[in-house]
Amino acid sequence: MKPPEVDRAEALRRAIAARKARAAIKAAVSAGEISPLQVAMNAWQDRESAESSLRVRDLLLRIPGLGPVKVEQILAQLSIASSKRLGGLGRRQKAQFQEWASNLVAPVLNQDRPTTRGQLVVLAGPTAVGKGAVSSYIRDNYPNVLLSVSATTRTPRPGEVDGVSYRFVTDNEFDELEKSGQMLETAIVHNAYRYGTPRKPIEDALAAGKSVLLEIDLQGARAVKKAVSDAVLIFLLPPSWEELVRRLTSRGTEDASEQARRLETAKMELAAQGEFDYRVVNDDVARAASEVVQLMGLSSRIRRK
Ligand code: 5GP
C-alpha cells in the first residue's frame, strides 16, 4: 500500500535536509574543521543525528590524503562494509574505528602550527559536570599533559592542596598578579570568587613542546580563545540535565542558595556548547579523560600502570 501523499512529502523534505546536513559535515571534514573522531562521537551520542546516517566510506573519502583505494583498505582492516553508516556500527567496529580515528587527530589539530610547539587545550563545561574529576584523572594518568594550576581567592575545600589544586591567594595578591600582567585570563565565577590562569608556566610549557590543559569556566575559555587563536576548546557535557542536578546536589559542598546559583550558571553554560571545537560526554571519568587526551593527540603517551 502506498503511503499518503502528505507523509511522502514530509519524508522527502526530511531526506533532503539530512542530505544537506551530511554534505556540510563532509565539507567540514575536508576543511579540517572537524575531526573524523568527533563526527563519529556525535553519531554515537545521537542516533537521530545527520552524523549517524553518514556512510563510513563517505566520511573516510573526505579525509585529506585518503583516496578510494586507501579507503577500501582501511574499511577492510576495520571489518566495516562499504555500505555501513556510522550509526549502524557494532560495538567492536565502534571501538576499532575510534582507535583508528584517534590517531588522525594530532595532524588535524596541529595543522598550520610549527610542530615543535605544544597544544593549548581548554576544558570547560557546566558546574558539577565533573571537570575537576576528569582533569585530576588526566593529571594522574597522562604525565605528558601539563595541567595548569589556577589562582583563586576562594578558600580550600577539604583535601585540596595549595599549589596543586589551586594557588589559594588573597584579594590583594590576586590584584597584584593581574596588575603585573602575570595572568592569561581572569574571571569572577558564580558571582563569587576570582579565578585566573597564570601565563608564564603555560608559555614555557608550550614553547618546550608540551601540551597544556586548562580546566576553566566559559568566560575563561572565551578569553583564552581570543588571546591564543589556535587554542582547542573542549566542552564537557553531562549525560543528562537530571544527572547534572544530581551530581551538584549530592556532592554537598555548596549550600542550597549556592547550588541554585550554580545551576543558573550551568544553564547558560550549556547553551554555549556550540562555540566549542569538541564535545565530550562525561558518562565515565576514565573514558571521558581518555577522549579528551585523544583529542589532544597524546593517547600514545599514556602512563602504563
Ligand atoms: P571550583 O570553585 O568549584 O573549584 O571552580 C569553580 C569554577 O571556576 C569551575 O567552573 C572552574 O572550571 C572555574 N575555574 C577554575 N580555575 C579557573 C581559572 O583559572 N579561570 C577561570 N576563568 N575559571 C576557572
Tab-separated table of C-alpha atoms and ligand atoms in Angstrom:
chain	number	residue	atom	x	y	z
A	1	MET	CA	0.000	0.000	0.000
A	2	LYS	CA	1.296	3.470	-0.936
A	3	PRO	CA	1.832	5.955	1.967
A	4	PRO	CA	-0.483	9.005	1.923
A	5	GLU	CA	0.710	11.946	-0.214
A	6	VAL	CA	1.323	14.204	2.804
A	7	ASP	CA	3.627	11.618	4.508
A	8	ARG	CA	5.597	11.165	1.306
A	9	ALA	CA	6.129	14.931	1.010
A	10	GLU	CA	7.277	15.133	4.632
A	11	ALA	CA	9.636	12.160	4.201
A	12	LEU	CA	11.105	13.752	1.074
A	13	ARG	CA	11.605	17.062	2.883
A	14	ARG	CA	13.406	15.286	5.731
A	15	ALA	CA	15.577	13.285	3.335
A	16	ILE	CA	16.685	16.484	1.580
A	17	ALA	CA	17.506	18.185	4.904
A	18	ALA	CA	19.515	15.149	6.048
A	19	ARG	CA	21.436	15.039	2.767
A	20	LYS	CA	22.285	18.748	3.129
A	21	ALA	CA	23.453	18.219	6.725
A	22	ARG	CA	25.650	15.288	5.668
A	23	ALA	CA	27.170	17.391	2.879
A	24	ALA	CA	28.020	20.132	5.420
A	25	ILE	CA	29.695	17.601	7.721
A	26	LYS	CA	31.736	16.167	4.856
A	27	ALA	CA	32.820	19.658	3.795
A	28	ALA	CA	33.900	20.426	7.377
A	29	VAL	CA	35.968	17.204	7.475
A	30	SER	CA	37.631	18.107	4.156
A	31	ALA	CA	38.487	21.552	5.508
A	32	GLY	CA	39.939	20.075	8.720
A	33	GLU	CA	37.335	21.977	10.785
A	34	ILE	CA	36.094	18.818	12.492
A	35	SER	CA	37.916	15.555	13.042
A	36	PRO	CA	36.527	12.192	11.878
A	37	LEU	CA	36.677	11.104	15.532
A	38	GLN	CA	34.370	13.931	16.581
A	39	VAL	CA	31.955	13.142	13.718
A	40	ALA	CA	31.796	9.546	14.946
A	41	MET	CA	31.335	10.632	18.578
A	42	ASN	CA	28.448	12.883	17.534
A	43	ALA	CA	26.906	9.993	15.580
A	44	TRP	CA	27.089	7.634	18.546
A	45	GLN	CA	25.732	10.194	21.001
A	46	ASP	CA	22.629	10.857	18.900
A	47	ARG	CA	21.078	8.126	16.719
A	48	GLU	CA	18.865	10.756	15.044
A	49	SER	CA	21.804	12.962	14.017
A	50	ALA	CA	22.965	13.570	10.455
A	51	GLU	CA	26.321	12.104	11.513
A	52	SER	CA	24.622	8.821	12.423
A	53	SER	CA	23.263	8.434	8.883
A	54	LEU	CA	26.628	9.197	7.258
A	55	ARG	CA	28.320	6.249	5.492
A	56	VAL	CA	31.734	5.444	6.985
A	57	ARG	CA	33.140	5.208	3.460
A	58	ASP	CA	31.885	8.715	2.564
A	59	LEU	CA	33.430	10.100	5.756
A	60	LEU	CA	36.808	8.482	5.078
A	61	LEU	CA	36.842	9.752	1.497
A	62	ARG	CA	36.693	13.313	2.824
A	63	ILE	CA	39.803	12.969	4.965
A	64	PRO	CA	42.592	14.901	3.253
A	65	GLY	CA	45.135	12.488	1.778
A	66	LEU	CA	42.869	9.410	1.572
A	67	GLY	CA	41.878	8.134	-1.878
A	68	PRO	CA	39.365	5.356	-2.772
A	69	VAL	CA	41.966	2.568	-2.756
A	70	LYS	CA	43.310	3.517	0.674
A	71	VAL	CA	39.754	3.909	1.994
A	72	GLU	CA	38.841	0.364	0.867
A	73	GLN	CA	41.957	-0.964	2.640
A	74	ILE	CA	41.045	0.858	5.859
A	75	LEU	CA	37.449	-0.407	5.741
A	76	ALA	CA	38.726	-3.957	5.275
A	77	GLN	CA	41.200	-3.532	8.136
A	78	LEU	CA	38.382	-2.294	10.411
A	79	SER	CA	35.974	-5.034	9.175
A	80	ILE	CA	33.429	-2.423	8.117
A	81	ALA	CA	31.355	-2.968	4.935
A	82	SER	CA	31.319	-0.115	2.373
A	83	SER	CA	27.586	0.411	2.819
A	84	LYS	CA	27.746	0.767	6.648
A	85	ARG	CA	26.592	4.003	8.242
A	86	LEU	CA	28.281	5.363	11.393
A	87	GLY	CA	25.125	4.824	13.437
A	88	GLY	CA	24.913	1.202	12.343
A	89	LEU	CA	28.337	0.092	13.573
A	90	GLY	CA	28.536	-2.635	16.167
A	91	ARG	CA	30.416	-2.319	19.474
A	92	ARG	CA	33.627	-3.859	18.177
A	93	GLN	CA	33.548	-1.827	14.993
A	94	LYS	CA	32.994	1.365	17.006
A	95	ALA	CA	35.952	0.607	19.247
A	96	GLN	CA	38.189	-0.173	16.268
A	97	PHE	CA	37.062	2.909	14.383
A	98	GLN	CA	37.610	5.094	17.483
A	99	GLU	CA	41.140	3.798	17.959
A	100	TRP	CA	41.967	4.286	14.297
A	101	ALA	CA	40.434	7.802	14.129
A	102	SER	CA	42.127	8.972	17.314
A	103	ASN	CA	45.500	8.560	15.628
A	104	LEU	CA	44.388	11.033	12.976
A	105	VAL	CA	43.555	13.771	15.447
A	106	ALA	CA	47.011	15.152	16.087
A	107	PRO	CA	47.784	16.112	12.491
A	108	VAL	CA	44.300	17.625	12.114
A	109	LEU	CA	44.680	19.740	15.232
A	110	ASN	CA	48.271	20.614	14.530
A	111	GLN	CA	47.840	21.925	11.030
A	112	ASP	CA	49.261	25.409	10.394
A	113	ARG	CA	51.301	25.252	13.587
A	114	PRO	CA	55.005	24.631	13.928
A	115	THR	CA	55.250	21.010	15.029
A	116	THR	CA	57.527	21.752	17.962
A	117	ARG	CA	55.066	23.949	19.855
A	118	GLY	CA	52.716	22.310	22.370
A	119	GLN	CA	48.945	22.446	22.046
A	120	LEU	CA	46.870	24.612	24.371
A	121	VAL	CA	43.568	22.887	25.175
A	122	VAL	CA	40.741	24.310	27.260
A	123	LEU	CA	38.324	22.013	29.063
A	124	ALA	CA	35.161	23.817	30.113
A	125	GLY	CA	31.599	22.787	30.879
A	126	PRO	CA	28.795	23.415	33.319
A	127	THR	CA	29.236	23.320	37.058
A	128	ALA	CA	29.371	19.848	38.651
A	129	VAL	CA	29.759	18.107	35.280
A	130	GLY	CA	32.961	16.592	36.621
A	131	LYS	CA	35.639	18.792	35.023
A	132	GLY	CA	37.700	18.538	38.190
A	133	ALA	CA	37.472	14.734	38.277
A	134	VAL	CA	38.345	14.419	34.584
A	135	SER	CA	41.283	16.821	34.823
A	136	SER	CA	42.607	15.148	38.017
A	137	TYR	CA	42.408	11.797	36.250
A	138	ILE	CA	44.407	13.242	33.362
A	139	ARG	CA	46.989	14.721	35.766
A	140	ASP	CA	47.416	11.317	37.464
A	141	ASN	CA	47.468	9.141	34.340
A	142	TYR	CA	48.847	11.200	31.469
A	143	PRO	CA	52.137	12.751	32.611
A	144	ASN	CA	52.769	14.386	29.249
A	145	VAL	CA	49.876	16.775	29.750
A	146	LEU	CA	50.612	19.800	31.893
A	147	LEU	CA	47.570	20.748	33.913
A	148	SER	CA	47.576	24.480	34.575
A	149	VAL	CA	47.183	25.432	38.265
A	150	SER	CA	44.829	28.404	38.568
A	151	ALA	CA	44.957	31.091	41.217
A	152	THR	CA	41.766	31.700	43.207
A	153	THR	CA	40.537	33.826	46.069
A	154	ARG	CA	38.186	31.118	47.385
A	155	THR	CA	39.179	29.072	50.418
A	156	PRO	CA	40.408	25.468	50.031
A	157	ARG	CA	37.892	22.603	50.292
A	158	PRO	CA	38.826	19.567	52.379
A	159	GLY	CA	41.567	17.621	50.608
A	160	GLU	CA	42.623	20.460	48.314
A	161	VAL	CA	46.329	21.221	48.339
A	162	ASP	CA	47.771	24.697	47.775
A	163	GLY	CA	49.875	24.730	44.604
A	164	VAL	CA	48.312	21.514	43.282
A	165	SER	CA	44.533	22.051	43.199
A	166	TYR	CA	44.834	25.820	43.088
A	167	ARG	CA	47.128	28.577	44.212
A	168	PHE	CA	44.999	29.999	47.026
A	169	VAL	CA	45.582	33.747	47.267
A	170	THR	CA	44.092	36.803	48.958
A	171	ASP	CA	42.256	39.531	47.067
A	172	ASN	CA	45.322	41.769	47.286
A	173	GLU	CA	47.606	39.061	45.964
A	174	PHE	CA	45.194	38.434	43.089
A	175	ASP	CA	45.177	42.196	42.296
A	176	GLU	CA	48.966	42.130	42.190
A	177	LEU	CA	49.069	39.110	39.819
A	178	GLU	CA	46.627	40.867	37.495
A	179	LYS	CA	48.301	44.280	37.606
A	180	SER	CA	51.722	42.872	36.862
A	181	GLY	CA	50.385	41.126	33.703
A	182	GLN	CA	51.012	37.627	35.045
A	183	MET	CA	47.546	36.315	34.149
A	184	LEU	CA	46.490	34.940	30.761
A	185	GLU	CA	42.834	35.413	31.773
A	186	THR	CA	40.840	36.119	34.926
A	187	ALA	CA	37.151	35.840	35.797
A	188	ILE	CA	34.740	36.139	38.677
A	189	VAL	CA	32.964	32.780	38.723
A	190	HIS	CA	29.418	32.204	40.054
A	191	ASN	CA	29.384	35.912	41.055
A	192	ALA	CA	31.568	34.992	43.965
A	193	TYR	CA	35.316	34.368	43.849
A	194	ARG	CA	38.076	35.365	41.477
A	195	TYR	CA	39.896	32.765	39.396
A	196	GLY	CA	42.728	33.182	36.912
A	197	THR	CA	45.241	31.330	34.746
A	198	PRO	CA	48.903	32.205	35.328
A	199	ARG	CA	50.558	32.975	31.988
A	200	LYS	CA	54.220	32.018	32.499
A	201	PRO	CA	54.025	28.235	33.159
A	202	ILE	CA	51.809	27.858	30.095
A	203	GLU	CA	54.052	29.829	27.784
A	204	ASP	CA	57.105	27.909	28.990
A	205	ALA	CA	55.423	24.534	28.502
A	206	LEU	CA	54.077	25.351	25.024
A	207	ALA	CA	57.481	26.637	23.936
A	208	ALA	CA	59.023	23.363	25.174
A	209	GLY	CA	56.551	21.379	23.033
A	210	LYS	CA	54.419	20.203	25.947
A	211	SER	CA	50.621	20.289	25.698
A	212	VAL	CA	48.735	22.203	28.360
A	213	LEU	CA	45.216	21.628	29.649
A	214	LEU	CA	43.248	24.449	31.270
A	215	GLU	CA	40.204	23.481	33.310
A	216	ILE	CA	38.333	26.785	33.479
A	217	ASP	CA	34.882	28.328	33.128
A	218	LEU	CA	33.158	29.566	29.978
A	219	GLN	CA	34.275	33.195	30.308
A	220	GLY	CA	37.834	31.952	30.687
A	221	ALA	CA	37.510	29.682	27.628
A	222	ARG	CA	36.350	32.627	25.514
A	223	ALA	CA	39.155	34.855	26.804
A	224	VAL	CA	41.792	32.196	26.072
A	225	LYS	CA	40.475	31.692	22.525
A	226	LYS	CA	40.819	35.456	21.983
A	227	ALA	CA	44.350	35.539	23.348
A	228	VAL	CA	45.561	32.278	21.746
A	229	SER	CA	43.709	31.741	18.466
A	230	ASP	CA	44.884	28.156	17.917
A	231	ALA	CA	43.739	27.007	21.369
A	232	VAL	CA	41.405	23.995	21.114
A	233	LEU	CA	38.180	24.224	23.136
A	234	ILE	CA	36.560	21.077	24.542
A	235	PHE	CA	33.143	21.177	26.211
A	236	LEU	CA	32.394	18.529	28.819
A	237	LEU	CA	28.711	17.538	28.870
A	238	PRO	CA	26.698	15.648	31.482
A	239	PRO	CA	24.820	12.557	30.231
A	240	SER	CA	21.586	14.496	31.015
A	241	TRP	CA	20.341	17.606	32.838
A	242	GLU	CA	18.857	15.421	35.618
A	243	GLU	CA	22.250	13.803	36.150
A	244	LEU	CA	23.896	17.223	36.379
A	245	VAL	CA	21.424	18.336	39.066
A	246	ARG	CA	22.003	15.051	40.916
A	247	ARG	CA	25.796	15.491	40.805
A	248	LEU	CA	25.585	19.051	42.083
A	249	THR	CA	23.181	18.349	44.934
A	250	SER	CA	24.816	15.096	46.040
A	251	ARG	CA	28.371	16.389	46.415
A	252	GLY	CA	27.265	18.504	49.384
A	253	THR	CA	29.981	21.138	49.100
A	254	GLU	CA	27.553	24.022	48.422
A	255	ASP	CA	24.532	25.210	50.411
A	256	ALA	CA	21.077	25.465	48.796
A	257	SER	CA	21.401	29.068	47.602
A	258	GLU	CA	24.878	28.422	46.167
A	259	GLN	CA	23.514	25.309	44.401
A	260	ALA	CA	20.669	27.339	42.870
A	261	ARG	CA	23.121	29.997	41.712
A	262	ARG	CA	25.423	27.392	40.144
A	263	LEU	CA	22.525	25.697	38.335
A	264	GLU	CA	21.581	29.057	36.795
A	265	THR	CA	25.169	29.456	35.581
A	266	ALA	CA	25.113	25.849	34.277
A	267	LYS	CA	22.044	26.569	32.109
A	268	MET	CA	23.807	29.484	30.450
A	269	GLU	CA	26.984	27.475	30.058
A	270	LEU	CA	25.189	24.541	28.387
A	271	ALA	CA	23.708	26.951	25.860
A	272	ALA	CA	27.225	27.943	24.759
A	273	GLN	CA	28.425	24.449	23.774
A	274	GLY	CA	28.186	25.350	20.064
A	275	GLU	CA	31.131	27.737	20.482
A	276	PHE	CA	33.415	24.799	21.273
A	277	ASP	CA	35.544	22.741	18.883
A	278	TYR	CA	34.686	19.411	20.521
A	279	ARG	CA	32.101	17.980	22.915
A	280	VAL	CA	32.812	15.087	25.267
A	281	VAL	CA	30.137	13.401	27.419
A	282	ASN	CA	31.272	12.668	30.974
A	283	ASP	CA	29.416	9.386	31.436
A	284	ASP	CA	32.514	7.793	32.952
A	285	VAL	CA	35.557	9.731	34.218
A	286	ALA	CA	38.281	7.455	32.801
A	287	ARG	CA	36.547	7.165	29.419
A	288	ALA	CA	35.924	10.930	29.165
A	289	ALA	CA	39.531	11.640	30.213
A	290	SER	CA	40.801	9.273	27.528
A	291	GLU	CA	38.660	11.011	24.898
A	292	VAL	CA	39.969	14.437	25.961
A	293	VAL	CA	43.548	13.190	25.773
A	294	GLN	CA	42.897	11.591	22.382
A	295	LEU	CA	41.575	14.925	21.168
A	296	MET	CA	44.820	16.463	22.409
A	297	GLY	CA	46.678	13.931	20.256
A	298	LEU	CA	48.532	12.392	23.182
A	299	SER	CA	46.951	8.967	23.543
A	300	SER	CA	50.095	7.060	22.684
A	301	ARG	CA	51.937	8.549	25.619
A	302	ILE	CA	49.642	7.229	28.373
A	303	ARG	CA	51.448	6.077	31.502
A	304	ARG	CA	51.005	2.317	31.857
A	305	LYS	CA	50.396	1.265	35.447
B	1	5GP	P1	35.565	25.425	41.932
B	1	5GP	O1	35.457	26.574	42.888
B	1	5GP	O2	34.368	24.505	42.011
B	1	5GP	O3	36.875	24.710	42.015
B	1	5GP	O4	35.535	26.054	40.474
B	1	5GP	C1	34.527	26.895	40.092
B	1	5GP	C2	34.652	27.190	38.626
B	1	5GP	O5	35.795	28.006	38.361
B	1	5GP	C3	34.807	25.966	37.736
B	1	5GP	O6	33.878	26.117	36.663
B	1	5GP	C4	36.207	26.048	37.239
B	1	5GP	O7	36.341	25.491	35.936
B	1	5GP	C5	36.422	27.548	37.187
B	1	5GP	N1	37.836	27.913	37.185
B	1	5GP	C6	38.846	27.306	37.838
B	1	5GP	N2	40.012	27.921	37.581
B	1	5GP	C7	39.743	28.921	36.709
B	1	5GP	C8	40.536	29.896	36.025
B	1	5GP	O8	41.752	29.993	36.185
B	1	5GP	N3	39.892	30.766	35.216
B	1	5GP	C9	38.558	30.716	35.010
B	1	5GP	N4	38.023	31.611	34.174
B	1	5GP	N5	37.774	29.815	35.624
B	1	5GP	C10	38.354	28.913	36.450
